[in-house]
mmCIF file of C-alpha atoms and ligand atoms in Angstrom:
data_model
loop_
_atom_site.group_PDB
_atom_site.id
_atom_site.type_symbol
_atom_site.label_atom_id
_atom_site.label_comp_id
_atom_site.label_asym_id
_atom_site.label_seq_id
_atom_site.Cartn_x
_atom_site.Cartn_y
_atom_site.Cartn_z
ATOM 1 C CA MET A 373 54.145 -10.602 -47.361
ATOM 2 C CA ALA A 374 52.776 -7.097 -47.129
ATOM 3 C CA GLY A 375 49.883 -6.726 -44.721
ATOM 4 C CA GLY A 376 46.387 -6.302 -46.002
ATOM 5 C CA ARG A 377 46.950 -6.585 -49.706
ATOM 6 C CA ASN A 378 43.736 -7.171 -51.535
ATOM 7 C CA TYR A 379 44.757 -9.720 -54.144
ATOM 8 C CA TYR A 380 41.250 -10.017 -55.513
ATOM 9 C CA LYS A 381 41.111 -6.299 -56.214
ATOM 10 C CA GLU A 382 44.607 -6.213 -57.674
ATOM 11 C CA VAL A 383 43.876 -9.110 -59.986
ATOM 12 C CA SER A 384 40.429 -7.934 -61.068
ATOM 13 C CA ASP A 385 41.878 -4.476 -61.765
ATOM 14 C CA ALA A 386 44.528 -6.162 -63.896
ATOM 15 C CA PHE A 387 41.800 -8.061 -65.754
ATOM 16 C CA LEU A 388 39.971 -4.802 -66.494
ATOM 17 C CA GLU A 389 43.155 -3.100 -67.611
ATOM 18 C CA ARG A 390 44.066 -6.007 -69.860
ATOM 19 C CA ARG A 391 40.633 -6.019 -71.425
ATOM 20 C CA LYS A 392 40.743 -2.294 -72.021
ATOM 21 C CA ALA A 393 44.172 -2.609 -73.621
ATOM 22 C CA ALA A 394 42.973 -5.508 -75.801
ATOM 23 C CA GLU A 395 39.921 -3.515 -76.898
ATOM 24 C CA ALA A 396 42.080 -0.497 -77.709
ATOM 25 C CA HIS A 397 44.369 -2.786 -79.696
ATOM 26 C CA CYS A 398 41.395 -4.115 -81.677
ATOM 27 C CA ASP A 399 40.220 -0.561 -82.330
ATOM 28 C CA ARG A 400 43.608 0.263 -83.823
ATOM 29 C CA LEU A 401 43.581 -2.835 -86.009
ATOM 30 C CA ARG A 402 40.068 -2.025 -87.205
ATOM 31 C CA ALA A 403 41.087 1.555 -88.044
ATOM 32 C CA GLU A 404 44.038 0.172 -89.985
ATOM 33 C CA VAL A 405 41.768 -2.179 -91.941
ATOM 34 C CA TYR A 406 39.162 0.530 -92.597
ATOM 35 C CA ALA A 407 41.888 2.756 -94.004
ATOM 36 C CA SER A 408 43.103 0.136 -96.451
ATOM 37 C CA VAL A 409 39.754 -1.603 -97.207
ATOM 38 C CA PRO A 410 36.957 0.968 -96.730
ATOM 39 C CA GLU A 411 34.240 -1.522 -97.629
ATOM 40 C CA VAL A 412 34.906 -3.426 -94.380
ATOM 41 C CA ARG A 413 33.655 -0.418 -92.445
ATOM 42 C CA LYS A 414 30.364 -0.449 -94.380
ATOM 43 C CA VAL A 415 29.972 -4.153 -93.634
ATOM 44 C CA ASP A 416 30.704 -3.537 -89.957
ATOM 45 C CA ILE A 417 28.069 -0.810 -89.765
ATOM 46 C CA LEU A 418 25.483 -3.215 -91.211
ATOM 47 C CA LEU A 419 26.605 -6.009 -88.868
ATOM 48 C CA ALA A 420 26.314 -3.685 -85.887
ATOM 49 C CA GLN A 421 22.620 -3.231 -86.702
ATOM 50 C CA THR A 422 21.860 -6.944 -86.437
ATOM 51 C CA GLY A 423 20.721 -6.812 -82.819
ATOM 52 C CA ALA A 424 18.376 -3.909 -83.419
ATOM 53 C CA LYS A 425 16.934 -5.574 -86.515
ATOM 54 C CA LEU A 426 16.283 -8.786 -84.601
ATOM 55 C CA PHE A 427 14.592 -6.816 -81.850
ATOM 56 C CA VAL A 428 12.336 -5.006 -84.279
ATOM 57 C CA ALA A 429 11.470 -8.212 -86.149
ATOM 58 C CA SER A 430 10.539 -10.089 -83.003
ATOM 59 C CA SER A 431 8.403 -7.290 -81.602
ATOM 60 C CA GLN A 432 6.496 -6.596 -84.812
ATOM 61 C CA GLY A 433 4.404 -9.735 -84.935
ATOM 62 C CA GLY A 434 3.457 -11.542 -88.151
ATOM 63 C CA ASP A 435 5.931 -14.065 -89.515
ATOM 64 C CA VAL A 436 8.568 -13.508 -86.823
ATOM 65 C CA GLU A 437 10.399 -16.745 -87.559
ATOM 66 C CA GLY A 438 10.680 -15.970 -91.239
ATOM 67 C CA ALA A 439 11.893 -12.437 -90.557
ATOM 68 C CA VAL A 440 14.477 -13.644 -88.030
ATOM 69 C CA ALA A 441 15.721 -16.326 -90.430
ATOM 70 C CA LYS A 442 16.170 -13.690 -93.120
ATOM 71 C CA ILE A 443 18.172 -11.424 -90.828
ATOM 72 C CA LYS A 444 20.378 -14.340 -89.805
ATOM 73 C CA GLU A 445 20.972 -15.248 -93.404
ATOM 74 C CA GLU A 446 21.920 -11.676 -94.208
ATOM 75 C CA THR A 447 24.263 -11.574 -91.220
ATOM 76 C CA ALA A 448 26.006 -14.756 -92.330
ATOM 77 C CA ARG A 449 26.387 -13.311 -95.814
ATOM 78 C CA LEU A 450 27.903 -10.105 -94.397
ATOM 79 C CA ARG A 451 30.331 -12.079 -92.239
ATOM 80 C CA ASN A 452 31.441 -14.052 -95.283
ATOM 81 C CA ARG A 453 31.877 -10.892 -97.252
ATOM 82 C CA ARG A 454 33.943 -9.371 -94.440
ATOM 83 C CA GLY A 455 36.197 -12.421 -94.419
ATOM 84 C CA GLU A 456 36.649 -12.250 -98.162
ATOM 85 C CA LEU A 457 37.544 -8.586 -98.019
ATOM 86 C CA LEU A 458 40.137 -9.130 -95.309
ATOM 87 C CA ARG A 459 41.680 -12.148 -97.025
ATOM 88 C CA GLY A 460 41.697 -10.272 -100.311
ATOM 89 C CA ALA A 461 43.744 -7.508 -98.713
ATOM 90 C CA GLY A 462 46.184 -10.024 -97.221
ATOM 91 C CA TYR A 463 44.834 -10.031 -93.646
ATOM 92 C CA PRO A 464 43.832 -13.099 -91.682
ATOM 93 C CA GLU A 465 40.052 -13.351 -91.386
ATOM 94 C CA ASP A 466 40.068 -12.839 -87.616
ATOM 95 C CA TYR A 467 42.550 -9.979 -87.790
ATOM 96 C CA THR A 468 40.395 -7.492 -85.870
ATOM 97 C CA ASP A 469 38.779 -10.010 -83.493
ATOM 98 C CA MET A 470 39.493 -9.895 -79.762
ATOM 99 C CA LYS A 471 42.031 -12.589 -78.908
ATOM 100 C CA TYR A 472 41.200 -13.833 -75.441
ATOM 101 C CA ARG A 473 43.720 -15.344 -73.081
ATOM 102 C CA CYS A 474 40.820 -17.365 -71.677
ATOM 103 C CA GLU A 475 37.944 -18.254 -73.982
ATOM 104 C CA LYS A 476 35.849 -19.524 -71.087
ATOM 105 C CA CYS A 477 35.315 -16.117 -69.488
ATOM 106 C CA ARG A 478 36.464 -13.946 -72.399
ATOM 107 C CA ASP A 479 38.950 -12.426 -69.970
ATOM 108 C CA SER A 480 36.228 -11.020 -67.745
ATOM 109 C CA GLY A 481 37.309 -13.296 -64.891
ATOM 110 C CA PHE A 482 33.761 -14.555 -64.419
ATOM 111 C CA VAL A 483 31.556 -17.206 -65.931
ATOM 112 C CA GLY A 484 28.098 -16.117 -64.887
ATOM 113 C CA LEU A 485 28.420 -15.360 -61.187
ATOM 114 C CA ASP A 486 31.317 -17.755 -60.629
ATOM 115 C CA MET A 487 34.918 -16.702 -60.650
ATOM 116 C CA CYS A 488 36.713 -18.266 -63.593
ATOM 117 C CA GLU A 489 39.608 -20.663 -63.024
ATOM 118 C CA CYS A 490 41.959 -18.241 -64.792
ATOM 119 C CA MET A 491 41.233 -15.492 -62.261
ATOM 120 C CA LYS A 492 41.531 -17.880 -59.307
ATOM 121 C CA SER A 493 44.870 -18.980 -60.626
ATOM 122 C CA ASP A 494 46.113 -15.394 -61.039
ATOM 123 C CA ILE A 495 45.106 -14.598 -57.462
ATOM 124 C CA ALA A 496 46.968 -17.683 -56.253
ATOM 125 C CA GLU A 497 50.110 -16.731 -58.174
ATOM 126 C CA ALA A 498 49.963 -13.164 -56.807
ATOM 127 C CA ARG A 499 49.735 -14.520 -53.265
ATOM 128 C CA LEU A 500 52.567 -16.904 -53.958
ATOM 129 C CA ALA A 501 54.874 -14.281 -55.461
ATOM 130 C CA ASP A 502 54.237 -12.098 -52.431
ATOM 131 C CA SER A 503 54.800 -14.840 -49.853
ATOM 132 C CA ASP A 504 58.032 -15.907 -48.208
ATOM 133 C CA MET A 505 57.823 -19.047 -50.335
ATOM 134 C CA GLY A 506 58.263 -17.078 -53.553
ATOM 135 C CA PRO A 507 61.723 -18.214 -54.675
ATOM 136 C CA LEU A 508 61.481 -21.696 -53.118
ATOM 137 C CA ALA A 509 58.065 -22.348 -54.637
ATOM 138 C CA ALA A 510 59.563 -23.094 -58.021
ATOM 139 C CA VAL A 511 62.041 -25.668 -56.755
ATOM 140 C CA GLN A 512 60.453 -27.392 -53.768
ATOM 141 C CA SER A 513 57.451 -29.535 -54.555
ATOM 142 C CA PHE A 514 56.038 -32.824 -53.327
ATOM 143 C CA ASP A 515 57.072 -34.387 -56.618
ATOM 144 C CA ASN A 516 60.733 -33.553 -56.288
ATOM 145 C CA PHE A 517 61.054 -34.469 -52.615
ATOM 146 C CA SER A 518 63.599 -37.255 -52.911
ATOM 147 C CA LEU A 519 63.576 -40.167 -50.486
ATOM 148 C CA ASP A 520 67.034 -41.209 -51.741
ATOM 149 C CA TYR A 521 68.724 -39.183 -49.016
ATOM 150 C CA TYR A 522 67.145 -41.281 -46.300
ATOM 151 C CA SER A 523 67.671 -44.911 -45.409
ATOM 152 C CA GLY A 524 66.022 -47.566 -43.256
ATOM 153 C CA GLU A 525 63.838 -46.224 -40.487
ATOM 154 C CA ASN A 526 64.561 -42.619 -41.520
ATOM 155 C CA ARG A 527 63.365 -43.331 -45.005
ATOM 156 C CA ARG A 528 60.119 -44.792 -43.744
ATOM 157 C CA ALA A 529 59.637 -41.690 -41.579
ATOM 158 C CA ALA A 530 60.371 -39.365 -44.497
ATOM 159 C CA GLU A 531 57.942 -41.227 -46.711
ATOM 160 C CA TYR A 532 55.302 -41.075 -44.010
ATOM 161 C CA ASN A 533 55.831 -37.309 -43.612
ATOM 162 C CA LEU A 534 55.674 -36.759 -47.356
ATOM 163 C CA ASN A 535 52.433 -38.696 -47.697
ATOM 164 C CA ALA A 536 50.858 -37.090 -44.643
ATOM 165 C CA LEU A 537 51.517 -33.536 -45.764
ATOM 166 C CA ARG A 538 50.698 -34.236 -49.377
ATOM 167 C CA GLY A 539 47.374 -35.763 -48.359
ATOM 168 C CA PHE A 540 46.685 -32.796 -46.080
ATOM 169 C CA ALA A 541 47.503 -30.341 -48.904
ATOM 170 C CA GLU A 542 45.488 -32.088 -51.570
ATOM 171 C CA SER A 543 42.370 -32.436 -49.454
ATOM 172 C CA PHE A 544 42.860 -29.206 -47.512
ATOM 173 C CA ASP A 545 39.724 -27.965 -45.837
ATOM 174 C CA ALA A 546 39.842 -24.470 -44.339
ATOM 175 C CA LYS A 547 37.452 -25.449 -41.563
ATOM 176 C CA SER A 548 39.110 -28.674 -40.426
ATOM 177 C CA GLY A 549 41.455 -27.043 -37.933
ATOM 178 C CA GLU A 550 43.923 -29.849 -38.652
ATOM 179 C CA SER A 551 47.371 -28.758 -37.480
ATOM 180 C CA TRP A 552 50.855 -30.216 -37.622
ATOM 181 C CA LEU A 553 54.107 -29.946 -35.739
ATOM 182 C CA LEU A 554 57.192 -30.779 -37.819
ATOM 183 C CA VAL A 555 60.061 -31.753 -35.554
ATOM 184 C CA GLY A 556 63.640 -32.532 -36.492
ATOM 185 C CA ASP A 557 67.122 -31.205 -37.134
ATOM 186 C CA THR A 558 67.969 -28.777 -39.915
ATOM 187 C CA GLY A 559 68.346 -30.185 -43.405
ATOM 188 C CA LEU A 560 65.930 -33.091 -43.121
ATOM 189 C CA GLY A 561 63.216 -31.770 -45.394
ATOM 190 C CA LYS A 562 60.945 -29.759 -43.116
ATOM 191 C CA THR A 563 61.247 -26.590 -45.159
ATOM 192 C CA HIS A 564 60.955 -28.446 -48.436
ATOM 193 C CA LEU A 565 57.703 -30.125 -47.400
ATOM 194 C CA SER A 566 56.351 -26.948 -45.759
ATOM 195 C CA THR A 567 56.916 -25.049 -48.987
ATOM 196 C CA ALA A 568 55.338 -27.788 -51.084
ATOM 197 C CA LEU A 569 52.367 -27.746 -48.708
ATOM 198 C CA GLY A 570 51.987 -23.967 -48.881
ATOM 199 C CA VAL A 571 52.283 -23.815 -52.658
ATOM 200 C CA THR A 572 49.775 -26.618 -53.170
ATOM 201 C CA VAL A 573 47.207 -25.078 -50.845
ATOM 202 C CA ILE A 574 47.643 -21.575 -52.333
ATOM 203 C CA ARG A 575 47.172 -22.984 -55.835
ATOM 204 C CA ARG A 576 43.973 -24.622 -54.660
ATOM 205 C CA GLY A 577 42.673 -21.103 -53.990
ATOM 206 C CA TYR A 578 43.245 -20.732 -50.248
ATOM 207 C CA ASP A 579 44.830 -17.899 -48.355
ATOM 208 C CA VAL A 580 48.148 -19.164 -47.012
ATOM 209 C CA VAL A 581 50.715 -17.296 -44.940
ATOM 210 C CA TYR A 582 54.214 -18.709 -44.692
ATOM 211 C CA LYS A 583 56.639 -16.988 -42.329
ATOM 212 C CA SER A 584 59.623 -17.662 -40.144
ATOM 213 C CA VAL A 585 58.728 -17.304 -36.483
ATOM 214 C CA GLN A 586 61.038 -14.282 -36.277
ATOM 215 C CA GLY A 587 59.299 -12.685 -39.262
ATOM 216 C CA MET A 588 55.951 -13.131 -37.551
ATOM 217 C CA ILE A 589 57.173 -11.615 -34.286
ATOM 218 C CA ASP A 590 58.717 -8.695 -36.194
ATOM 219 C CA ASP A 591 55.288 -7.989 -37.669
ATOM 220 C CA PHE A 592 53.634 -8.080 -34.236
ATOM 221 C CA GLU A 593 56.302 -5.726 -32.890
ATOM 222 C CA ALA A 594 55.829 -3.376 -35.826
ATOM 223 C CA GLU A 595 52.110 -3.270 -35.111
ATOM 224 C CA GLN A 596 52.422 -2.989 -31.342
ATOM 225 C CA PHE A 597 55.335 -0.576 -31.030
ATOM 226 C CA HIS A 598 55.930 1.144 -34.361
ATOM 227 C CA GLY A 599 52.471 2.108 -35.564
ATOM 228 C CA ALA A 600 52.179 -0.387 -38.412
ATOM 229 C CA ASP A 601 48.752 -1.070 -39.882
ATOM 230 C CA PRO A 602 46.888 -3.766 -37.868
ATOM 231 C CA ASP A 603 46.403 -5.612 -41.150
ATOM 232 C CA ILE A 604 50.012 -6.679 -40.846
ATOM 233 C CA ILE A 605 49.099 -9.064 -38.015
ATOM 234 C CA ARG A 606 45.497 -9.867 -38.893
ATOM 235 C CA LYS A 607 46.607 -12.395 -41.491
ATOM 236 C CA TYR A 608 48.194 -14.567 -38.778
ATOM 237 C CA TYR A 609 44.776 -15.030 -37.210
ATOM 238 C CA ASP A 610 42.608 -15.021 -40.326
ATOM 239 C CA CYS A 611 44.418 -16.866 -43.133
ATOM 240 C CA ASP A 612 43.203 -20.343 -44.060
ATOM 241 C CA LEU A 613 46.568 -21.944 -43.425
ATOM 242 C CA LEU A 614 49.434 -20.539 -41.395
ATOM 243 C CA ILE A 615 52.870 -22.091 -41.805
ATOM 244 C CA ILE A 616 55.506 -20.948 -39.326
ATOM 245 C CA ASP A 617 59.063 -22.016 -39.870
ATOM 246 C CA ASP A 618 61.831 -22.401 -37.326
ATOM 247 C CA LEU A 619 59.925 -22.190 -34.070
ATOM 248 C CA GLY A 620 62.539 -21.868 -31.336
ATOM 249 C CA VAL A 621 65.198 -19.812 -33.109
ATOM 250 C CA GLU A 622 63.612 -16.523 -32.045
ATOM 251 C CA MET A 623 64.749 -14.524 -29.065
ATOM 252 C CA SER A 624 62.409 -15.498 -26.295
ATOM 253 C CA THR A 625 60.682 -12.596 -24.591
ATOM 254 C CA GLN A 626 57.408 -12.117 -22.781
ATOM 255 C CA PHE A 627 56.166 -10.423 -25.912
ATOM 256 C CA SER A 628 57.262 -13.143 -28.363
ATOM 257 C CA ILE A 629 55.729 -15.848 -26.192
ATOM 258 C CA SER A 630 52.436 -14.036 -25.921
ATOM 259 C CA CYS A 631 52.359 -13.518 -29.716
ATOM 260 C CA ILE A 632 52.942 -17.196 -30.360
ATOM 261 C CA TYR A 633 50.383 -18.168 -27.745
ATOM 262 C CA ASN A 634 47.744 -15.780 -29.129
ATOM 263 C CA VAL A 635 48.217 -17.070 -32.654
ATOM 264 C CA ILE A 636 48.043 -20.724 -31.631
ATOM 265 C CA ASN A 637 45.089 -20.216 -29.331
ATOM 266 C CA THR A 638 43.042 -17.964 -31.607
ATOM 267 C CA ARG A 639 43.511 -20.253 -34.575
ATOM 268 C CA MET A 640 42.671 -23.317 -32.550
ATOM 269 C CA ASN A 641 39.437 -21.759 -31.284
ATOM 270 C CA ALA A 642 38.488 -20.738 -34.822
ATOM 271 C CA ARG A 643 39.397 -24.210 -36.175
ATOM 272 C CA ARG A 644 41.997 -22.774 -38.539
ATOM 273 C CA SER A 645 44.919 -24.923 -39.557
ATOM 274 C CA CYS A 646 48.449 -24.206 -38.537
ATOM 275 C CA VAL A 647 51.803 -25.841 -39.229
ATOM 276 C CA PHE A 648 54.848 -25.180 -37.092
ATOM 277 C CA SER A 649 58.272 -26.559 -37.781
ATOM 278 C CA THR A 650 61.033 -26.647 -35.201
ATOM 279 C CA ASN A 651 64.561 -27.915 -34.671
ATOM 280 C CA LEU A 652 63.943 -28.201 -30.952
ATOM 281 C CA THR A 653 63.186 -31.465 -29.216
ATOM 282 C CA GLN A 654 60.082 -31.894 -27.129
ATOM 283 C CA LYS A 655 62.159 -31.315 -24.004
ATOM 284 C CA GLU A 656 63.702 -28.135 -25.394
ATOM 285 C CA LEU A 657 60.294 -26.839 -26.442
ATOM 286 C CA ARG A 658 59.000 -27.410 -22.921
ATOM 287 C CA GLU A 659 61.971 -25.514 -21.505
ATOM 288 C CA LYS A 660 61.581 -22.606 -23.859
ATOM 289 C CA TYR A 661 57.823 -22.133 -23.871
ATOM 290 C CA ALA A 662 55.170 -21.797 -21.276
ATOM 291 C CA ASP A 663 52.982 -24.770 -20.633
ATOM 292 C CA ARG A 664 49.980 -23.054 -22.239
ATOM 293 C CA ILE A 665 51.892 -23.214 -25.558
ATOM 294 C CA THR A 666 53.400 -26.688 -25.359
ATOM 295 C CA SER A 667 50.211 -28.263 -24.033
ATOM 296 C CA ARG A 668 48.456 -27.093 -27.208
ATOM 297 C CA LEU A 669 51.301 -28.023 -29.531
ATOM 298 C CA PHE A 670 51.639 -31.522 -28.090
ATOM 299 C CA GLY A 671 47.963 -32.019 -27.414
ATOM 300 C CA SER A 672 46.304 -30.875 -30.615
ATOM 301 C CA TYR A 673 48.953 -30.806 -33.317
ATOM 302 C CA LYS A 674 49.821 -33.972 -35.160
ATOM 303 C CA PRO A 675 53.553 -34.568 -34.868
ATOM 304 C CA LEU A 676 55.780 -35.472 -37.800
ATOM 305 C CA ILE A 677 59.294 -36.510 -36.880
ATOM 306 C CA PHE A 678 62.117 -35.853 -39.332
ATOM 307 C CA SER A 679 65.248 -37.911 -38.829
ATOM 308 C CA GLY A 680 68.326 -38.818 -40.815
ATOM 309 C CA VAL A 681 71.491 -37.198 -42.115
ATOM 310 C CA ASP A 682 71.401 -33.548 -43.247
ATOM 311 C CA VAL A 683 70.225 -33.643 -46.854
ATOM 312 C CA ARG A 684 71.893 -30.372 -47.737
ATOM 313 C CA ARG A 685 75.234 -31.703 -46.575
ATOM 314 C CA GLN A 686 74.689 -34.918 -48.535
ATOM 315 C CA LYS A 687 73.924 -32.909 -51.673
ATOM 316 C CA LEU A 688 77.050 -30.785 -51.214
ATOM 317 C CA SER A 689 79.293 -33.825 -50.791
ATOM 318 C CA LYS A 690 78.068 -35.447 -54.007
HETATM 319 ZN ZN1 ZN B 475 38.799 -17.278 -67.581
#
């Protein structure tokens, strides 16, 4: 994910562009119709005066209602006539009308002062396409997380993990500070459920960052040592939900440990949710990380234990 991208601005610019293009398209269609059926232009000129006529009628006093009714009648007649003319020339009646992708906001992106669902959804998809989940997002969902690869106790654990993370995703609250630690060997569904979680929360309109721990540390190094824009790291502190994959695979240095600590601590103090997944056991985590990290991970994060037989290997052997 690039640092500091303003998805709202990108999407609202795209809305404006699309509207401009649609208006230009309508202008061309109208010009085409005027050229072949000149009377339509005359009708359009009369129709364009409707607002002014209504204004004059209502400000003149006297029988306002009667005058307004007459104007409305005339307008309806003109609209009918326009339709007839178009049909007569072989055009559909709405040939020159704006065709909106979203009727609710007429492609403005807003209904009154509220952002329309269509714009929210475009922002979510832009975030998603730009996130590390991009390619996995299409194939890893809660719905297609199969419990068939697990049996007995492992299956119960997998089902518990699925339900826990699905519940968390579907009722996600950016101010809850609820955080999770996903523990277990490779190939037991941690990445699948993390992706499903991220995608669900993004689609609900939240700002989600999904990164491998190495990817996150690379960003901090770029900012600290190579002059990258501070925006590149700000998202790790500020996003609504941070999902960090593969804690423990990174090269451990003073710097990496302080990055991880700062992220965990800052987010905890701000009550922002965080999800870490790791292949390391509790003992290995304690060996690798300073106590100030593990005490927070074990003390405040809810653990989910993944156990069983590598799903990827099971799929390959089928
Ligand atoms: Zn809309």
